[in-house]
mmCIF file of C-alpha atoms and ligand atoms in Angstrom:
data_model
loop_
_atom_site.group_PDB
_atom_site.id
_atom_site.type_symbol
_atom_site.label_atom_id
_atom_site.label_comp_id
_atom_site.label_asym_id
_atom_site.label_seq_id
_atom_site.Cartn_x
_atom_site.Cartn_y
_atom_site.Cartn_z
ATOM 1 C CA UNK A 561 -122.122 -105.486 15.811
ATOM 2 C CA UNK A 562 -122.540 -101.368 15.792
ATOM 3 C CA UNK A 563 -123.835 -100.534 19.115
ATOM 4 C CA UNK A 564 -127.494 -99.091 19.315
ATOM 5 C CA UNK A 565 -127.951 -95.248 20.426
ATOM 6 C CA UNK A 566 -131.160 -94.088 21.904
ATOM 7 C CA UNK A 567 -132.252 -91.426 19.933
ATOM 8 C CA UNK A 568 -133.469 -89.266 22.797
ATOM 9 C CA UNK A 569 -130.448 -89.476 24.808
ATOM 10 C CA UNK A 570 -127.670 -91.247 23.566
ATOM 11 C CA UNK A 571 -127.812 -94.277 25.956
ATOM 12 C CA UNK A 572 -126.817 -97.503 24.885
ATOM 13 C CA UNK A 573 -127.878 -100.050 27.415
ATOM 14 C CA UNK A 574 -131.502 -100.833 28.096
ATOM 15 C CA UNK A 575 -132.148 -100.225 24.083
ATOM 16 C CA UNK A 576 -134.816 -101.686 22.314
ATOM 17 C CA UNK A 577 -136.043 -100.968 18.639
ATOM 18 C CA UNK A 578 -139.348 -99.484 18.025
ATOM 19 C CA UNK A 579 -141.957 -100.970 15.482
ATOM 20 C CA UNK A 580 -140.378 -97.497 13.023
ATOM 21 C CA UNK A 581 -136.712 -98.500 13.609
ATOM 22 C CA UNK A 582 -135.607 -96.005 15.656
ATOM 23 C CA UNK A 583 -133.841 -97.107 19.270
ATOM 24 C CA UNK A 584 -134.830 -95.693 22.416
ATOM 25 C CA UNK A 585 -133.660 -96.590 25.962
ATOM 26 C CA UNK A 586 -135.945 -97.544 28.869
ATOM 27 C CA UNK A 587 -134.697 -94.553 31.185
ATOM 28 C CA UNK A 588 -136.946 -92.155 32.502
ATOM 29 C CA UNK A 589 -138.013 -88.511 31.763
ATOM 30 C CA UNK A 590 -137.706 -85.843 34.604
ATOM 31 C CA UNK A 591 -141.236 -85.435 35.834
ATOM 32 C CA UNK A 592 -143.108 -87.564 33.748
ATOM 33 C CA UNK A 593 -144.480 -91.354 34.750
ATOM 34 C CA UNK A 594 -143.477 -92.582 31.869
ATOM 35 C CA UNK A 595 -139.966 -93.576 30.282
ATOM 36 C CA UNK A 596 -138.234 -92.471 27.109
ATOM 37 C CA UNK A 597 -139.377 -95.458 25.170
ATOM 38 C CA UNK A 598 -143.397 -95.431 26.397
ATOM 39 C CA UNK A 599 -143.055 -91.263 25.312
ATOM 40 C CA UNK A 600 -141.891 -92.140 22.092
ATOM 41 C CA UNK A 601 -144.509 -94.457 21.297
ATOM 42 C CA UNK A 602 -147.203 -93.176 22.757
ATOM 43 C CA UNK A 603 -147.355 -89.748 20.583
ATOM 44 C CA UNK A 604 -146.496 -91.482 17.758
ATOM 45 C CA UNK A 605 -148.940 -94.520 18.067
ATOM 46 C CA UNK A 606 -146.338 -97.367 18.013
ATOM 47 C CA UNK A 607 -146.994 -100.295 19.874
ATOM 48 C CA UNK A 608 -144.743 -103.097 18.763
ATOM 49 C CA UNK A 609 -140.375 -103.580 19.932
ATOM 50 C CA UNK A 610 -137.774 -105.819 18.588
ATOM 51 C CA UNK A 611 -134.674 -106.718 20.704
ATOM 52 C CA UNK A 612 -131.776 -108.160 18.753
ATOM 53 C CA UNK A 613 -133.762 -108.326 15.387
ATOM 54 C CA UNK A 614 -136.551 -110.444 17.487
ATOM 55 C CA UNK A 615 -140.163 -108.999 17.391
ATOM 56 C CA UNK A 616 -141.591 -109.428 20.989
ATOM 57 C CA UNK A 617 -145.125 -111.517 20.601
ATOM 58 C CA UNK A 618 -147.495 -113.735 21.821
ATOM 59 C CA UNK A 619 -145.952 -117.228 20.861
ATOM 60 C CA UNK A 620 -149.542 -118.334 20.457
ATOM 61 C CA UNK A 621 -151.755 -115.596 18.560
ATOM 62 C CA UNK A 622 -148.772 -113.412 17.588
ATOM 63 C CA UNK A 623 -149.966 -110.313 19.509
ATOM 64 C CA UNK A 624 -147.234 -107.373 19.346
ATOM 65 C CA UNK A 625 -148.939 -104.931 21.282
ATOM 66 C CA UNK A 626 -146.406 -104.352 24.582
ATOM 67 C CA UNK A 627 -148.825 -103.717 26.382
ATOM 68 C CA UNK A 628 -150.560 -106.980 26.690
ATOM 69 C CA UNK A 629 -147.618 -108.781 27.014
ATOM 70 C CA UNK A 630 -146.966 -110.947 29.780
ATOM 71 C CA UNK A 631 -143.644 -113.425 30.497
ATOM 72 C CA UNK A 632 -142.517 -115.496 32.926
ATOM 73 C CA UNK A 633 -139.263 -116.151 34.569
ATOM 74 C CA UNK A 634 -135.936 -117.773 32.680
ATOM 75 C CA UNK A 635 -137.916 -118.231 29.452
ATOM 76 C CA UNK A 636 -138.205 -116.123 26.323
ATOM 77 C CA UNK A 637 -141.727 -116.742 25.287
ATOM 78 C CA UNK A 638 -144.288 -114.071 25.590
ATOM 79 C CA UNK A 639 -148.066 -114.574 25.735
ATOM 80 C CA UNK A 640 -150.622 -112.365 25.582
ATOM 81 C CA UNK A 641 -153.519 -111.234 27.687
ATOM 82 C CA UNK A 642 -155.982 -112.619 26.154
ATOM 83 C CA UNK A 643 -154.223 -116.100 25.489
ATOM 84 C CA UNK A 644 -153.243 -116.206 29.209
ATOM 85 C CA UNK A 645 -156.915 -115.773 30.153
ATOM 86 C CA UNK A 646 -157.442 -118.799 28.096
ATOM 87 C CA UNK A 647 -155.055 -120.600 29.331
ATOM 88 C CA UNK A 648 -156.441 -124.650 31.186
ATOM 89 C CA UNK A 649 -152.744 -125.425 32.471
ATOM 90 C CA UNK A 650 -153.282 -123.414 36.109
ATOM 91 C CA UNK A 651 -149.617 -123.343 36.417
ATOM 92 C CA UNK A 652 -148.925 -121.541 33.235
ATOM 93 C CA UNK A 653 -151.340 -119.030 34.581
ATOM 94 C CA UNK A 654 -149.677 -118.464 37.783
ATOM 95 C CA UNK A 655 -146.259 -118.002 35.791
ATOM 96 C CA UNK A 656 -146.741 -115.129 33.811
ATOM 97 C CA UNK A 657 -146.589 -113.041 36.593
ATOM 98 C CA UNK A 658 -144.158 -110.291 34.610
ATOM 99 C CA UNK A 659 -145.462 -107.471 32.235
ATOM 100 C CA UNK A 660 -143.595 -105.534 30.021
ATOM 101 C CA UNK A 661 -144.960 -102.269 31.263
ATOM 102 C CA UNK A 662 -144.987 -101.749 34.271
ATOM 103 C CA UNK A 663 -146.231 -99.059 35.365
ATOM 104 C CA UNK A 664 -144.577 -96.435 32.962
ATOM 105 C CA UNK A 665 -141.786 -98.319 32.637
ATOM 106 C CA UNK A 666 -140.190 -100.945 30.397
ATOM 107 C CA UNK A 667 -138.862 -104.475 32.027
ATOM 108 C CA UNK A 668 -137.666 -107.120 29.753
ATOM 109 C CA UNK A 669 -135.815 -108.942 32.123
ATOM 110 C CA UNK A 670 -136.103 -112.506 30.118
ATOM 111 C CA UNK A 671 -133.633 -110.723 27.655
ATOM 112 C CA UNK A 672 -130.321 -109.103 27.833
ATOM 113 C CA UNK A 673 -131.836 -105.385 28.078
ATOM 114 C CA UNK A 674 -131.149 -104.154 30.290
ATOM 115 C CA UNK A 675 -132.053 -100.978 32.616
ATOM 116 C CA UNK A 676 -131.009 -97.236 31.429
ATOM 117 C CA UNK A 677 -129.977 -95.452 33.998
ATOM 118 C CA UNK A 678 -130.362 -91.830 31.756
ATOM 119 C CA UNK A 679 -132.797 -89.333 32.928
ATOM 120 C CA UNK A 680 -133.633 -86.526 30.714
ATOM 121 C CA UNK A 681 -135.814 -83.374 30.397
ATOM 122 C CA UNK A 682 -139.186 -83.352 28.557
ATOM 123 C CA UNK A 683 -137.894 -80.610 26.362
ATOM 124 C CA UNK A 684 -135.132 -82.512 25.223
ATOM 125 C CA UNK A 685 -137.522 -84.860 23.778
ATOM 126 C CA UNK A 686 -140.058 -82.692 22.537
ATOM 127 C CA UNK A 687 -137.509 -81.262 20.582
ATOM 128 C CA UNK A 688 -135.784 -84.423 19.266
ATOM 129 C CA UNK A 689 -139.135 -85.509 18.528
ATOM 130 C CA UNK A 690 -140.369 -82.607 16.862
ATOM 131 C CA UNK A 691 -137.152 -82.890 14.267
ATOM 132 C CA UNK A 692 -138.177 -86.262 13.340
ATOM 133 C CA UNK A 693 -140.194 -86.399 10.037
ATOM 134 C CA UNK A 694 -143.591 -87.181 10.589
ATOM 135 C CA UNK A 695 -144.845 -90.369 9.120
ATOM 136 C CA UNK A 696 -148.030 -89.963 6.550
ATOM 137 C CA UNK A 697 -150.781 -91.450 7.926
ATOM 138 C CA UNK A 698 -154.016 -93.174 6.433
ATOM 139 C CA UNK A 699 -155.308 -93.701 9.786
ATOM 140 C CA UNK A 700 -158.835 -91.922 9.164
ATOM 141 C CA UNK A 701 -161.873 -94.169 10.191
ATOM 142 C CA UNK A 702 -163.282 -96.619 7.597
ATOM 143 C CA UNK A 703 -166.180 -98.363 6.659
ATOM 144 C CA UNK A 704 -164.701 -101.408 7.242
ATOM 145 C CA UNK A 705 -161.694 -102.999 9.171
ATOM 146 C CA UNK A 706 -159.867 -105.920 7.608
ATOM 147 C CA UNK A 707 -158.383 -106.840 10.658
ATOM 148 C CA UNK A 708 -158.785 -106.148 14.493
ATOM 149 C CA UNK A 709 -155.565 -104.815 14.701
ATOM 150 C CA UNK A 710 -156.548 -102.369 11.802
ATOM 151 C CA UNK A 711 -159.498 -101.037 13.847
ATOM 152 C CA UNK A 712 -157.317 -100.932 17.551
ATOM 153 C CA UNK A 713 -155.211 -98.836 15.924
ATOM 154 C CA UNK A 714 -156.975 -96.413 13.826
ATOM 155 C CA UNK A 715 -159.239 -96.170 17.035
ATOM 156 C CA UNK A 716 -156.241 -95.266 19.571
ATOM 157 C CA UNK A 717 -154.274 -92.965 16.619
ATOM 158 C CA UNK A 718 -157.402 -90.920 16.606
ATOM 159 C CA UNK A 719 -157.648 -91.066 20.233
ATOM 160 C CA UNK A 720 -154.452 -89.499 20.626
ATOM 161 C CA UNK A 721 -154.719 -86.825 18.068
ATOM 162 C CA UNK A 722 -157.845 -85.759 19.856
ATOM 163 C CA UNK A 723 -155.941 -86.400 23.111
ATOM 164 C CA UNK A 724 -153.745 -83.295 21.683
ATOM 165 C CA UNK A 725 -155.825 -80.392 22.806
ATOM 166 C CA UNK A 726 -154.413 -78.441 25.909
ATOM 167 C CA UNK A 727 -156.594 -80.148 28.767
ATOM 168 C CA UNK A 728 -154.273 -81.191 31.890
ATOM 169 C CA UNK A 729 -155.302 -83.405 34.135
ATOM 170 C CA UNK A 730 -156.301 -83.159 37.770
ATOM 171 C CA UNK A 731 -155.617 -85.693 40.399
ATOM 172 C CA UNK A 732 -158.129 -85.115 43.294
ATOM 173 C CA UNK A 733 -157.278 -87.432 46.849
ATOM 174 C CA UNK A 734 -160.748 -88.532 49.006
ATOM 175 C CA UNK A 735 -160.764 -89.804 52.149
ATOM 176 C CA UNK A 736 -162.721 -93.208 52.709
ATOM 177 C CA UNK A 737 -163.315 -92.928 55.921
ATOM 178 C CA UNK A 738 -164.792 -89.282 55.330
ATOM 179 C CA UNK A 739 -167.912 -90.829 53.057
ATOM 180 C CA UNK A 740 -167.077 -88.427 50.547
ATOM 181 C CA UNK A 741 -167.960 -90.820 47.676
ATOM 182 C CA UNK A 742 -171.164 -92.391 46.955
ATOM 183 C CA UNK A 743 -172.318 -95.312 44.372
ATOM 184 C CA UNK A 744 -175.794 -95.515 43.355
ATOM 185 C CA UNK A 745 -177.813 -97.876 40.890
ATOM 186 C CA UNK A 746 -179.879 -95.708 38.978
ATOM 187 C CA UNK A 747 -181.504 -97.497 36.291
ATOM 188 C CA UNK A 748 -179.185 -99.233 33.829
ATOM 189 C CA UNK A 749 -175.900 -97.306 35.038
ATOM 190 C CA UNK A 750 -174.106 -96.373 38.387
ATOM 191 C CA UNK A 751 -173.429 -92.928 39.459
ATOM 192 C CA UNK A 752 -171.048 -91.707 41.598
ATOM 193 C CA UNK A 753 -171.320 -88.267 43.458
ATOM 194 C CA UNK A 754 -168.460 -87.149 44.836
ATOM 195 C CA UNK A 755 -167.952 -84.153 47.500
ATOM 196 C CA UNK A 756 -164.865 -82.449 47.172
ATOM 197 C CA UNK A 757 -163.232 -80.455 50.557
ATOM 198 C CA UNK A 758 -163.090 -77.491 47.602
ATOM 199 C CA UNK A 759 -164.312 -76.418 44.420
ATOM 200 C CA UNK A 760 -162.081 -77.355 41.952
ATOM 201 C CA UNK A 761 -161.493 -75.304 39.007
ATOM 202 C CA UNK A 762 -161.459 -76.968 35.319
ATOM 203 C CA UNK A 763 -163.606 -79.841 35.715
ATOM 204 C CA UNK A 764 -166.481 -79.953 33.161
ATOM 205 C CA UNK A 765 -169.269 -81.441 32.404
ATOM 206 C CA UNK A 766 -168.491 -84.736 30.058
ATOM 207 C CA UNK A 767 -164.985 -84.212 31.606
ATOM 208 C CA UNK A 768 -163.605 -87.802 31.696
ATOM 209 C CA UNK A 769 -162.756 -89.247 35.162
ATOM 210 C CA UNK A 770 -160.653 -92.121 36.537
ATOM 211 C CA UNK A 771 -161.331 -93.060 40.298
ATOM 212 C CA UNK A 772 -159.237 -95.319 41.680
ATOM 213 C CA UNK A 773 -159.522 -97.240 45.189
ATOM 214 C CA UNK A 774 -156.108 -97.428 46.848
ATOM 215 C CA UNK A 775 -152.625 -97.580 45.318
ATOM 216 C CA UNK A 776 -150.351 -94.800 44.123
ATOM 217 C CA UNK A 777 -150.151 -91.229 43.890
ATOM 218 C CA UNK A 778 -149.501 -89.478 40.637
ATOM 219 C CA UNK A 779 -149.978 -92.803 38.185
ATOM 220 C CA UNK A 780 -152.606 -90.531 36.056
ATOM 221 C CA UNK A 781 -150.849 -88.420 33.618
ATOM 222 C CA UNK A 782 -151.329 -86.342 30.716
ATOM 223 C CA UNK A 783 -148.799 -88.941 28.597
ATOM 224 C CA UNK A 784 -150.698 -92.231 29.778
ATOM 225 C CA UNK A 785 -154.617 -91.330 30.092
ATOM 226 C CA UNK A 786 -154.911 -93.752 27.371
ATOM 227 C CA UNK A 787 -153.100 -96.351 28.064
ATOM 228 C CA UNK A 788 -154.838 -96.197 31.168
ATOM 229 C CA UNK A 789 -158.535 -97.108 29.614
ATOM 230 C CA UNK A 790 -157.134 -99.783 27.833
ATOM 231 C CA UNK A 791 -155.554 -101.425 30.322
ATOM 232 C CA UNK A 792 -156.171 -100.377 33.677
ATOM 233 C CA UNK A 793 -155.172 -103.483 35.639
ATOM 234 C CA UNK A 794 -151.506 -102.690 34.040
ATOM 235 C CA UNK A 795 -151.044 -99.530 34.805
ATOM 236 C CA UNK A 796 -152.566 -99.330 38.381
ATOM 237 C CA UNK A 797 -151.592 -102.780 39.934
ATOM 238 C CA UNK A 798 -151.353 -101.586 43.445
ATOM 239 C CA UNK A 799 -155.187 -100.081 43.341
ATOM 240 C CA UNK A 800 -158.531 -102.549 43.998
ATOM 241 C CA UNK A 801 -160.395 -101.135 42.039
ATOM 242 C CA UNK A 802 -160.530 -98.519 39.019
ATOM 243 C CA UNK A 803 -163.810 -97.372 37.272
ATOM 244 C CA UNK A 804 -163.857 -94.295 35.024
ATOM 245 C CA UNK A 805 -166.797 -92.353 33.313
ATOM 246 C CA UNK A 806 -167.564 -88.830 32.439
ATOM 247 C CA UNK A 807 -169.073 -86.113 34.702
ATOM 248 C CA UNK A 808 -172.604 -85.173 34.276
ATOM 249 C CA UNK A 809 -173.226 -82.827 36.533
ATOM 250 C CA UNK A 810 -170.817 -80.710 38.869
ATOM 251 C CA UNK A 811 -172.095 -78.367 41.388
ATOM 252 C CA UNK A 812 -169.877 -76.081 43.313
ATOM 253 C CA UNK A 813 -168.568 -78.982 45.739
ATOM 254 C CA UNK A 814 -170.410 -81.973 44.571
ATOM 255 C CA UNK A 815 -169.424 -83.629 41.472
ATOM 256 C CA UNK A 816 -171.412 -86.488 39.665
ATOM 257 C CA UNK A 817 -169.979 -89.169 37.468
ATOM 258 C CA UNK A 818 -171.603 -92.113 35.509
ATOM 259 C CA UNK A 819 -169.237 -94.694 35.059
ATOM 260 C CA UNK A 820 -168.714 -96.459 31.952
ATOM 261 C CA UNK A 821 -167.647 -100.062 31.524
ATOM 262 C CA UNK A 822 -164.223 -99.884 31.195
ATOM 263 C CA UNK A 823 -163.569 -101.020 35.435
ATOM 264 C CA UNK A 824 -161.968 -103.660 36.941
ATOM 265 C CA UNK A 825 -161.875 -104.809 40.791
HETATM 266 ZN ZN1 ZN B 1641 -141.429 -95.673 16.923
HETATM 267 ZN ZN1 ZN B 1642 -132.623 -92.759 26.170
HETATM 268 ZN ZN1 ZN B 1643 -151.902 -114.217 22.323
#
């Protein structure tokens, strides 16, 4: 058999076959939270692998999307999310403990991937990804959706164009213990006003914000702010809680958010 090349870097072990048919490897990218396989799809909207000619999927609703699926030890079946919810057999549940993603990066460890071990620079990538030809796209929203699938993906392809604008994003640290951050009930939503020790520069009104309760530093990144609303328990599983929502007002110091429904804790 010819031996697979990531096209980023060259590597060949820890290779897996995106949904276009290109290779990458699951090694990382100098600076960035998120490995050469993630980057790839991401700006390109692919969500879907194949290791040794085998499309990774739920084995019960046929799910592709990576991110939602979940395997357990010693055995090659994948389900996902939304079948393990629905799972009776408590056991089963317990089981599924491992997720592809984790956390930016990409663990298959119930087949023969491997881990990459290659670490390259964000330009190198850029540029190999700029040189690819870019695939024509009917993704504009319809009237209708034939399928959910259809809709998830128009909806996240036009996320990311829009995601496309120069905007960085700013990771602020509060102190519990300091009362900095306040929930209130005010009618049908909860707001949270937030003091900051400083003024901080480039946040906006209808800026969108992510707070998180515990866990790790640096998981919010320009390359993963989406992946982030669509499946926050994934991407910060070391946090209690995560709710997000865009500012409405911000006042020197203070900053108020209303949180949307997209939370978990
Ligand atoms: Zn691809
Ligand atoms: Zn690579
Ligand atoms: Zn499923």
């Amino acid at each position: 058999m010819e031996e697979k090349h990531c096209e980023y870097c060259g590597e060949t072990t820890g290779i897996v076959q995106c949904q276009c048919g290109k290779y990458f490897c699951n090694g990382k990218i100098m600076n960035a939270g998120i490995c050469q396989l993630l980057y790839h799809m991401r700006v390109n909207s692919h969500f879907s692998i194949s290791f040794d000619g085998v499309v990774l999927k739920c084995s019960q609703c046929e799910e592709t999307n990576i991110y939602n699926l979940h395997y357990k030890y010693n055995s090659k079946n994948f389900l996902c999310s939304h079948c393990l919810k629905r799972q009776n057999n408590k056991i089963t549940k317990q089981l599924y403990t491992k997720s592809i993603v984790n956390e930016g990066a990409v663990i298959i460890d119930n087949y023969e991937v491997g881990q990459s071990v290659s670490c390259v620079k964000q330009d190198l990538v850029d540029n190999i990804e700029s040189q690819f030809p870019k695939e024509k796209t009917n993704k504009k929203v319809k009237d209708k959706y034939l399928t959910l699938k259809d809709y998830v993906q128009t909806y996240l392809y036009l996320s990311i164009v829009e995601k496309k604008e120069d905007r960085r994003v700013v990771e602020v640290e509060l102190r519990q213990e300091k009362q900095n951050i306040k929930f209130e009930k005010q009618g049908t939503c909860t707001v949270v006003e937030i003091n900051l020790y400083k003024a901080i520069g480039g946040l906006h009104v209808e800026d969108e914000v992510i707070i998180s309760c515990g866990g790790l530093k640096g998981m919010i990144s320009d390359t993963n702010s989406i992946e982030i609303k669509l499946f926050p328990s994934l991407i910060f599983k070391s946090s209690k809680c995560v709710f997000g929502g865009n500012i409405t007002s911000s006042r020197g110091k203070t900053v108020t958010v209303q949180l949307d429904d997209f939370l978990f804790g």
